[in-house]
mmCIF file of C-alpha atoms in Angstrom:
data_model
loop_
_atom_site.group_PDB
_atom_site.id
_atom_site.type_symbol
_atom_site.label_atom_id
_atom_site.label_comp_id
_atom_site.label_asym_id
_atom_site.label_seq_id
_atom_site.Cartn_x
_atom_site.Cartn_y
_atom_site.Cartn_z
ATOM 1 C CA UNK A 1458 0.000 0.000 0.000
ATOM 2 C CA UNK A 1459 2.836 2.346 0.807
ATOM 3 C CA UNK A 1460 4.371 1.689 -2.608
ATOM 4 C CA UNK A 1461 1.025 2.290 -4.300
ATOM 5 C CA UNK A 1462 0.563 5.522 -2.383
ATOM 6 C CA UNK A 1463 3.971 6.697 -3.471
ATOM 7 C CA UNK A 1464 3.168 5.975 -7.120
ATOM 8 C CA UNK A 1465 -0.155 7.789 -6.840
ATOM 9 C CA UNK A 1466 1.422 10.813 -5.210
ATOM 10 C CA UNK A 1467 4.066 10.877 -7.916
ATOM 11 C CA UNK A 1468 1.429 11.058 -10.662
ATOM 12 C CA UNK A 1469 -0.424 13.791 -8.818
ATOM 13 C CA UNK A 1470 2.736 15.844 -8.515
ATOM 14 C CA UNK A 1471 3.507 15.309 -12.214
ATOM 15 C CA UNK A 1472 0.010 16.440 -13.173
ATOM 16 C CA UNK A 1473 0.288 19.548 -11.025
ATOM 17 C CA UNK A 1474 3.629 20.402 -12.591
ATOM 18 C CA UNK A 1475 2.267 19.938 -16.099
ATOM 19 C CA UNK A 1476 -0.828 22.059 -15.514
ATOM 20 C CA UNK A 1477 0.892 25.446 -16.048
ATOM 21 C CA UNK A 1478 2.417 24.202 -19.292
ATOM 22 C CA UNK A 1479 -0.949 22.976 -20.580
ATOM 23 C CA UNK A 1480 -2.636 26.232 -19.605
ATOM 24 C CA UNK A 1481 0.046 28.254 -21.389
ATOM 25 C CA UNK A 1482 -0.490 26.198 -24.527
ATOM 26 C CA UNK A 1483 -4.231 26.760 -24.391
ATOM 27 C CA UNK A 1484 -3.683 30.527 -23.899
ATOM 28 C CA UNK A 1485 -1.232 30.654 -26.768
ATOM 29 C CA UNK A 1486 -3.697 28.888 -29.047
ATOM 30 C CA UNK A 1487 -6.451 31.295 -28.055
ATOM 31 C CA UNK A 1488 -4.131 34.236 -28.692
ATOM 32 C CA UNK A 1489 -3.351 32.876 -32.149
ATOM 33 C CA UNK A 1490 -7.057 32.652 -32.918
ATOM 34 C CA UNK A 1491 -7.582 36.284 -31.887
ATOM 35 C CA UNK A 1492 -4.607 37.434 -33.961
ATOM 36 C CA UNK A 1493 -5.838 35.558 -37.023
ATOM 37 C CA UNK A 1494 -9.299 37.152 -36.893
ATOM 38 C CA UNK A 1495 -10.160 38.844 -40.211
ATOM 39 C CA UNK A 1496 -9.704 42.605 -40.485
ATOM 40 C CA UNK A 1497 -12.772 44.811 -40.437
ATOM 41 C CA UNK A 1498 -14.330 44.998 -43.896
ATOM 42 C CA UNK A 1499 -13.837 48.224 -45.846
ATOM 43 C CA UNK A 1500 -16.962 50.361 -46.354
ATOM 44 C CA UNK A 1501 -18.820 49.726 -49.636
ATOM 45 C CA UNK A 1502 -18.248 53.286 -50.819
ATOM 46 C CA UNK A 1503 -15.495 55.840 -51.387
ATOM 47 C CA UNK A 1504 -15.525 59.572 -50.730
ATOM 48 C CA UNK A 1505 -12.942 61.653 -52.591
ATOM 49 C CA UNK A 1506 -12.201 65.365 -52.891
ATOM 50 C CA UNK A 1507 -10.406 67.490 -55.482
ATOM 51 C CA UNK A 1508 -9.253 71.100 -55.697
ATOM 52 C CA UNK A 1509 -7.272 72.841 -58.405
ATOM 53 C CA UNK A 1510 -6.185 76.108 -59.987
ATOM 54 C CA UNK A 1511 -6.568 76.534 -63.760
ATOM 55 C CA UNK A 1512 -5.239 79.323 -65.958
ATOM 56 C CA UNK A 1513 -8.616 79.348 -67.757
ATOM 57 C CA UNK A 1514 -12.049 77.780 -67.318
ATOM 58 C CA UNK A 1515 -12.540 75.918 -70.602
ATOM 59 C CA UNK A 1516 -15.741 73.999 -71.284
ATOM 60 C CA UNK A 1517 -16.553 72.412 -74.646
ATOM 61 C CA UNK A 1518 -14.008 74.611 -76.378
ATOM 62 C CA UNK A 1519 -15.230 77.893 -74.858
ATOM 63 C CA UNK A 1520 -13.359 80.087 -72.369
ATOM 64 C CA UNK A 1521 -15.754 81.201 -69.611
ATOM 65 C CA UNK A 1522 -13.490 83.624 -67.805
ATOM 66 C CA UNK A 1523 -11.036 86.470 -68.051
ATOM 67 C CA UNK A 1524 -8.293 84.747 -66.055
ATOM 68 C CA UNK A 1525 -7.464 81.932 -63.620
ATOM 69 C CA UNK A 1526 -10.251 79.804 -62.155
ATOM 70 C CA UNK A 1527 -10.504 77.917 -58.872
ATOM 71 C CA UNK A 1528 -12.247 74.562 -59.291
ATOM 72 C CA UNK A 1529 -13.036 71.720 -56.932
ATOM 73 C CA UNK A 1530 -15.505 69.063 -55.935
ATOM 74 C CA UNK A 1531 -16.482 66.026 -53.893
ATOM 75 C CA UNK A 1532 -17.440 62.579 -55.228
ATOM 76 C CA UNK A 1533 -19.220 59.656 -53.546
ATOM 77 C CA UNK A 1534 -19.119 56.288 -55.307
ATOM 78 C CA UNK A 1535 -20.789 53.066 -54.108
ATOM 79 C CA UNK A 1536 -19.602 49.574 -54.968
ATOM 80 C CA UNK A 1537 -23.035 48.905 -56.492
ATOM 81 C CA UNK A 1538 -22.263 51.416 -59.252
ATOM 82 C CA UNK A 1539 -24.255 54.411 -58.023
ATOM 83 C CA UNK A 1540 -22.461 57.745 -57.642
ATOM 84 C CA UNK A 1541 -23.150 61.330 -56.554
ATOM 85 C CA UNK A 1542 -21.021 64.451 -56.756
ATOM 86 C CA UNK A 1543 -20.813 68.212 -56.585
ATOM 87 C CA UNK A 1544 -18.389 70.543 -58.364
ATOM 88 C CA UNK A 1545 -17.777 74.287 -58.583
ATOM 89 C CA UNK A 1546 -15.792 76.756 -60.642
ATOM 90 C CA UNK A 1547 -15.253 80.473 -60.487
ATOM 91 C CA UNK A 1548 -16.188 82.253 -63.698
ATOM 92 C CA UNK A 1549 -16.498 85.800 -65.001
ATOM 93 C CA UNK A 1550 -19.483 87.749 -66.323
ATOM 94 C CA UNK A 1551 -19.319 87.925 -70.105
ATOM 95 C CA UNK A 1552 -21.129 90.124 -72.592
ATOM 96 C CA UNK A 1553 -21.542 87.902 -75.627
ATOM 97 C CA UNK A 1554 -23.467 88.216 -78.854
ATOM 98 C CA UNK A 1555 -21.124 90.572 -80.650
ATOM 99 C CA UNK A 1556 -22.169 93.710 -78.827
ATOM 100 C CA UNK A 1557 -21.940 96.647 -81.193
ATOM 101 C CA UNK A 1558 -21.786 94.452 -84.309
ATOM 102 C CA UNK A 1559 -25.469 93.505 -84.605
ATOM 103 C CA UNK A 1560 -28.681 95.416 -84.026
ATOM 104 C CA UNK A 1561 -30.760 95.440 -80.850
ATOM 105 C CA UNK A 1562 -27.978 94.269 -78.529
ATOM 106 C CA UNK A 1563 -27.945 95.597 -74.991
ATOM 107 C CA UNK A 1564 -24.235 96.081 -74.100
ATOM 108 C CA UNK A 1565 -25.017 95.338 -70.451
ATOM 109 C CA UNK A 1566 -26.657 91.983 -71.188
ATOM 110 C CA UNK A 1567 -25.670 88.723 -72.793
ATOM 111 C CA UNK A 1568 -27.155 85.344 -73.613
ATOM 112 C CA UNK A 1569 -24.466 83.341 -71.787
ATOM 113 C CA UNK A 1570 -22.759 83.809 -68.412
ATOM 114 C CA UNK A 1571 -24.576 87.018 -67.535
ATOM 115 C CA UNK A 1572 -23.471 88.420 -64.191
ATOM 116 C CA UNK A 1573 -22.502 85.122 -62.564
ATOM 117 C CA UNK A 1574 -19.177 84.660 -60.796
ATOM 118 C CA UNK A 1575 -19.633 81.040 -59.621
ATOM 119 C CA UNK A 1576 -20.958 77.917 -61.333
ATOM 120 C CA UNK A 1577 -21.916 74.771 -59.411
ATOM 121 C CA UNK A 1578 -22.695 71.330 -60.856
ATOM 122 C CA UNK A 1579 -24.721 68.676 -58.974
ATOM 123 C CA UNK A 1580 -24.668 65.250 -60.567
ATOM 124 C CA UNK A 1581 -25.399 61.580 -60.042
ATOM 125 C CA UNK A 1582 -25.845 58.359 -61.928
ATOM 126 C CA UNK A 1583 -25.161 54.659 -62.249
ATOM 127 C CA UNK A 1584 -22.441 52.650 -64.017
ATOM 128 C CA UNK A 1585 -22.074 48.918 -64.599
ATOM 129 C CA UNK A 1586 -19.209 46.936 -66.109
ATOM 130 C CA UNK A 1587 -19.718 44.089 -68.574
ATOM 131 C CA UNK A 1588 -16.217 42.720 -68.889
ATOM 132 C CA UNK A 1589 -14.057 45.410 -70.527
ATOM 133 C CA UNK A 1590 -17.103 47.545 -71.367
ATOM 134 C CA UNK A 1591 -18.732 49.953 -68.896
ATOM 135 C CA UNK A 1592 -22.158 51.508 -69.456
ATOM 136 C CA UNK A 1593 -23.474 54.525 -67.577
ATOM 137 C CA UNK A 1594 -26.465 56.808 -67.206
ATOM 138 C CA UNK A 1595 -26.563 60.069 -65.276
ATOM 139 C CA UNK A 1596 -27.703 63.630 -64.934
ATOM 140 C CA UNK A 1597 -26.105 66.990 -64.162
ATOM 141 C CA UNK A 1598 -27.826 70.120 -62.831
ATOM 142 C CA UNK A 1599 -25.903 73.368 -63.373
ATOM 143 C CA UNK A 1600 -26.895 75.902 -60.706
ATOM 144 C CA UNK A 1601 -25.730 79.525 -60.509
ATOM 145 C CA UNK A 1602 -26.096 80.629 -56.853
ATOM 146 C CA UNK A 1603 -26.241 84.326 -57.769
ATOM 147 C CA UNK A 1604 -29.348 83.697 -59.855
ATOM 148 C CA UNK A 1605 -28.508 86.200 -62.590
ATOM 149 C CA UNK A 1606 -30.828 86.019 -65.605
ATOM 150 C CA UNK A 1607 -29.645 85.643 -69.181
ATOM 151 C CA UNK A 1608 -29.965 88.400 -71.779
ATOM 152 C CA UNK A 1609 -33.207 86.690 -72.772
ATOM 153 C CA UNK A 1610 -34.403 87.200 -69.160
ATOM 154 C CA UNK A 1611 -34.420 83.477 -68.417
ATOM 155 C CA UNK A 1612 -33.076 81.340 -65.627
ATOM 156 C CA UNK A 1613 -29.605 80.133 -66.640
ATOM 157 C CA UNK A 1614 -29.746 76.982 -64.496
ATOM 158 C CA UNK A 1615 -29.615 73.965 -66.819
ATOM 159 C CA UNK A 1616 -30.261 70.225 -66.459
ATOM 160 C CA UNK A 1617 -28.620 67.703 -68.789
ATOM 161 C CA UNK A 1618 -29.035 63.939 -68.905
ATOM 162 C CA UNK A 1619 -26.273 61.731 -70.258
ATOM 163 C CA UNK A 1620 -25.562 58.221 -71.525
ATOM 164 C CA UNK A 1621 -22.041 56.855 -71.882
ATOM 165 C CA UNK A 1622 -20.073 53.787 -72.870
ATOM 166 C CA UNK A 1623 -16.386 53.203 -72.056
ATOM 167 C CA UNK A 1624 -13.890 50.568 -73.202
ATOM 168 C CA UNK A 1625 -10.120 50.312 -73.701
ATOM 169 C CA UNK A 1626 -9.433 53.920 -72.734
ATOM 170 C CA UNK A 1627 -12.187 55.407 -74.933
ATOM 171 C CA UNK A 1628 -15.388 56.978 -73.580
ATOM 172 C CA UNK A 1629 -18.340 58.181 -75.641
ATOM 173 C CA UNK A 1630 -20.920 60.390 -73.879
ATOM 174 C CA UNK A 1631 -24.190 61.776 -75.205
ATOM 175 C CA UNK A 1632 -25.652 64.813 -73.394
ATOM 176 C CA UNK A 1633 -29.213 66.117 -73.792
ATOM 177 C CA UNK A 1634 -30.563 69.335 -72.250
ATOM 178 C CA UNK A 1635 -34.032 68.992 -70.695
ATOM 179 C CA UNK A 1636 -34.308 72.706 -69.875
ATOM 180 C CA UNK A 1637 -33.662 75.955 -71.714
ATOM 181 C CA UNK A 1638 -29.976 75.811 -72.553
ATOM 182 C CA UNK A 1639 -28.299 78.231 -70.116
ATOM 183 C CA UNK A 1640 -31.221 80.627 -70.387
ATOM 184 C CA UNK A 1641 -30.992 81.177 -74.134
ATOM 185 C CA UNK A 1642 -34.120 81.681 -76.217
ATOM 186 C CA UNK A 1643 -34.577 80.476 -79.783
ATOM 187 C CA UNK A 1644 -31.942 82.453 -81.671
ATOM 188 C CA UNK A 1645 -32.679 81.162 -85.166
ATOM 189 C CA UNK A 1646 -35.881 83.189 -85.494
ATOM 190 C CA UNK A 1647 -34.061 86.366 -84.503
ATOM 191 C CA UNK A 1648 -31.045 85.599 -86.675
ATOM 192 C CA UNK A 1649 -33.187 84.976 -89.723
ATOM 193 C CA UNK A 1650 -34.864 88.340 -89.147
ATOM 194 C CA UNK A 1651 -31.499 90.071 -88.787
ATOM 195 C CA UNK A 1652 -32.253 91.040 -85.189
ATOM 196 C CA UNK A 1653 -30.182 88.477 -83.316
ATOM 197 C CA UNK A 1654 -30.150 88.269 -80.320
ATOM 198 C CA UNK A 1655 -33.178 90.506 -79.657
ATOM 199 C CA UNK A 1656 -35.070 88.991 -76.676
ATOM 200 C CA UNK A 1657 -38.411 89.648 -78.367
ATOM 201 C CA UNK A 1658 -37.348 87.349 -81.195
ATOM 202 C CA UNK A 1659 -36.208 84.558 -78.886
ATOM 203 C CA UNK A 1660 -39.275 83.431 -76.977
ATOM 204 C CA UNK A 1661 -39.235 79.776 -78.044
ATOM 205 C CA UNK A 1662 -38.119 76.860 -75.883
ATOM 206 C CA UNK A 1663 -34.471 75.790 -76.333
ATOM 207 C CA UNK A 1664 -34.440 72.446 -74.555
ATOM 208 C CA UNK A 1665 -33.032 69.580 -76.576
ATOM 209 C CA UNK A 1666 -29.530 70.908 -77.197
ATOM 210 C CA UNK A 1667 -27.217 67.924 -77.724
ATOM 211 C CA UNK A 1668 -23.526 67.449 -77.112
ATOM 212 C CA UNK A 1669 -21.603 64.391 -78.323
ATOM 213 C CA UNK A 1670 -18.161 63.724 -76.873
ATOM 214 C CA UNK A 1671 -15.453 61.104 -77.386
ATOM 215 C CA UNK A 1672 -12.553 61.003 -74.914
ATOM 216 C CA UNK A 1673 -9.374 58.944 -74.854
ATOM 217 C CA UNK A 1674 -6.960 58.591 -71.931
ATOM 218 C CA UNK A 1675 -3.699 56.657 -71.936
ATOM 219 C CA UNK A 1676 -0.744 56.327 -69.570
ATOM 220 C CA UNK A 1677 2.427 56.852 -71.590
ATOM 221 C CA UNK A 1678 5.316 54.399 -71.034
ATOM 222 C CA UNK A 1679 7.836 57.118 -70.166
ATOM 223 C CA UNK A 1680 8.328 59.938 -67.653
ATOM 224 C CA UNK A 1681 5.098 59.031 -65.865
ATOM 225 C CA UNK A 1682 3.081 61.125 -68.310
ATOM 226 C CA UNK A 1683 -0.621 60.743 -69.087
ATOM 227 C CA UNK A 1684 -2.116 61.579 -72.487
ATOM 228 C CA UNK A 1685 -5.682 62.817 -73.014
ATOM 229 C CA UNK A 1686 -7.619 63.669 -76.155
ATOM 230 C CA UNK A 1687 -11.203 64.716 -76.799
ATOM 231 C CA UNK A 1688 -13.448 65.724 -79.674
ATOM 232 C CA UNK A 1689 -16.965 67.094 -79.198
ATOM 233 C CA UNK A 1690 -19.928 68.232 -81.279
ATOM 234 C CA UNK A 1691 -22.615 70.637 -80.073
ATOM 235 C CA UNK A 1692 -25.877 70.462 -82.001
ATOM 236 C CA UNK A 1693 -29.186 72.321 -81.751
ATOM 237 C CA UNK A 1694 -32.093 73.031 -84.060
ATOM 238 C CA UNK A 1695 -33.121 76.062 -81.961
ATOM 239 C CA UNK A 1696 -29.861 77.813 -81.102
ATOM 240 C CA UNK A 1697 -27.410 79.154 -83.642
ATOM 241 C CA UNK A 1698 -24.412 77.842 -81.706
ATOM 242 C CA UNK A 1699 -23.496 74.596 -83.470
ATOM 243 C CA UNK A 1700 -19.771 73.894 -83.428
ATOM 244 C CA UNK A 1701 -17.176 71.173 -82.927
ATOM 245 C CA UNK A 1702 -14.254 71.278 -80.491
ATOM 246 C CA UNK A 1703 -11.197 69.247 -79.570
ATOM 247 C CA UNK A 1704 -8.682 68.931 -76.738
ATOM 248 C CA UNK A 1705 -5.175 67.476 -76.512
ATOM 249 C CA UNK A 1706 -3.581 67.269 -73.081
ATOM 250 C CA UNK A 1707 -0.544 66.028 -71.170
ATOM 251 C CA UNK A 1708 -0.385 65.604 -67.396
ATOM 252 C CA UNK A 1709 1.793 64.056 -64.704
ATOM 253 C CA UNK A 1710 0.993 62.842 -61.195
ATOM 254 C CA UNK A 1711 3.417 63.731 -58.405
ATOM 255 C CA UNK A 1712 3.880 63.917 -54.636
ATOM 256 C CA UNK A 1713 5.252 66.630 -52.360
ATOM 257 C CA UNK A 1714 7.931 65.784 -49.759
ATOM 258 C CA UNK A 1715 6.886 66.705 -46.218
ATOM 259 C CA UNK A 1716 9.755 65.331 -44.125
ATOM 260 C CA UNK A 1717 7.659 62.283 -43.333
ATOM 261 C CA UNK A 1718 5.131 60.526 -45.511
ATOM 262 C CA UNK A 1719 4.942 62.282 -48.925
ATOM 263 C CA UNK A 1720 1.787 64.247 -49.692
ATOM 264 C CA UNK A 1721 0.441 62.538 -52.797
ATOM 265 C CA UNK A 1722 -2.499 63.004 -55.137
ATOM 266 C CA UNK A 1723 -1.155 66.003 -57.090
ATOM 267 C CA UNK A 1724 -1.490 66.398 -60.861
ATOM 268 C CA UNK A 1725 0.002 69.080 -63.105
ATOM 269 C CA UNK A 1726 -0.847 69.409 -66.767
ATOM 270 C CA UNK A 1727 -1.591 71.449 -69.864
ATOM 271 C CA UNK A 1728 -4.412 71.273 -72.430
ATOM 272 C CA UNK A 1729 -4.666 72.689 -75.930
ATOM 273 C CA UNK A 1730 -8.246 73.384 -77.043
ATOM 274 C CA UNK A 1731 -9.888 74.832 -80.137
ATOM 275 C CA UNK A 1732 -13.162 74.809 -82.093
ATOM 276 C CA UNK A 1733 -13.938 74.179 -85.759
ATOM 277 C CA UNK A 1734 -16.928 73.982 -88.123
ATOM 278 C CA UNK A 1735 -18.496 76.862 -86.199
ATOM 279 C CA UNK A 1736 -21.934 77.644 -87.575
ATOM 280 C CA UNK A 1737 -22.433 81.022 -89.212
ATOM 281 C CA UNK A 1738 -25.812 82.557 -88.349
ATOM 282 C CA UNK A 1739 -27.824 84.764 -90.661
ATOM 283 C CA UNK A 1740 -27.866 88.295 -89.326
ATOM 284 C CA UNK A 1741 -24.691 87.808 -87.306
ATOM 285 C CA UNK A 1742 -21.528 89.426 -88.608
ATOM 286 C CA UNK A 1743 -18.362 87.357 -88.806
ATOM 287 C CA UNK A 1744 -15.433 88.332 -86.659
ATOM 288 C CA UNK A 1745 -12.715 90.067 -88.669
ATOM 289 C CA UNK A 1746 -9.774 89.395 -86.358
ATOM 290 C CA UNK A 1747 -8.259 86.672 -88.538
ATOM 291 C CA UNK A 1748 -9.635 83.787 -86.474
ATOM 292 C CA UNK A 1749 -10.901 80.716 -88.283
ATOM 293 C CA UNK A 1750 -14.564 81.558 -89.075
ATOM 294 C CA UNK A 1751 -15.548 82.223 -85.442
ATOM 295 C CA UNK A 1752 -18.969 83.835 -85.286
ATOM 296 C CA UNK A 1753 -19.525 87.116 -83.505
ATOM 297 C CA UNK A 1754 -21.935 85.401 -81.115
ATOM 298 C CA UNK A 1755 -18.833 83.940 -79.458
ATOM 299 C CA UNK A 1756 -17.236 87.393 -79.154
ATOM 300 C CA UNK A 1757 -17.621 89.546 -76.049
ATOM 301 C CA UNK A 1758 -17.958 93.330 -76.005
ATOM 302 C CA UNK A 1759 -14.179 93.676 -75.612
ATOM 303 C CA UNK A 1760 -13.519 91.783 -78.833
ATOM 304 C CA UNK A 1761 -12.420 88.569 -77.108
ATOM 305 C CA UNK A 1762 -13.272 85.401 -79.068
ATOM 306 C CA UNK A 1763 -14.138 82.857 -76.391
ATOM 307 C CA UNK A 1764 -14.098 79.821 -78.712
ATOM 308 C CA UNK A 1765 -10.646 80.512 -80.127
ATOM 309 C CA UNK A 1766 -7.610 78.262 -79.553
ATOM 310 C CA UNK A 1767 -6.251 78.237 -76.012
ATOM 311 C CA UNK A 1768 -3.530 76.568 -73.921
ATOM 312 C CA UNK A 1769 -4.598 75.972 -70.325
ATOM 313 C CA UNK A 1770 -2.234 75.081 -67.483
ATOM 314 C CA UNK A 1771 -3.408 73.611 -64.205
ATOM 315 C CA UNK A 1772 -2.379 72.003 -60.943
ATOM 316 C CA UNK A 1773 -4.791 70.083 -58.732
ATOM 317 C CA UNK A 1774 -4.910 67.600 -55.894
ATOM 318 C CA UNK A 1775 -7.259 64.656 -55.296
ATOM 319 C CA UNK A 1776 -7.529 62.882 -51.955
#
């Protein structure tokens, strides 16, 4: 019995000595499980911002300012394909319509850009990818906070819908205006009567203005440069503003050293823009400054042709 008791006590002591080791193994295993737990899933959306300074505000081949413009925006994109965004740009009041070159023109008024110093765009839509091809549908509401009326005494706020298809670096977008186009009345009636752009001759609706655009973007294999090209066509049966435009641009992404982590998201670039096949309107004198058949409608009261060729430099940051 004494021998048996000794053996039993020996096993008890061995078990007690082994207990801390077993417990440490169990704890280590539990710690490994905690460490291996999956990271918290990323949110199903992204929110990005952008802000930049441009030497000119160019839109569809036209220069909507007398100097540099501050532009920026915010974009929300969901993994489902839905997106929303807002954008702004400073602009300058312009007196267009060839003031002093056609009859019945009020030098203090203009059909486009009258009195507004800021433009804001509010947009949204949906995109879906089918392999290498992406289809999209959206809308954009242009709102001028200052609420200045056009020369035709109409609200300049404009809503456009759009359809687009993108593949292999190319994007085609079709825009259609569902409101009066930037507050312009029907100019063809007035032009035909030789009284363009007399407000009394421009009472008709001007919704339905179309703009077709093809863009191409490509990352060049040297110097970290990006190449961009665009051609567009503005078409309307109501407004004597039909023209085509193109853009060729080069840009480069870069970061700024801060002594710690570099501040990235910067882009610097330059664009060359011009218009061609500009429609000549009856009753509107041609500009005689040597430019390539630009109509006087696109000339302000200082003689500036806003749809002439232009080189625009810019620097912006996205984060």
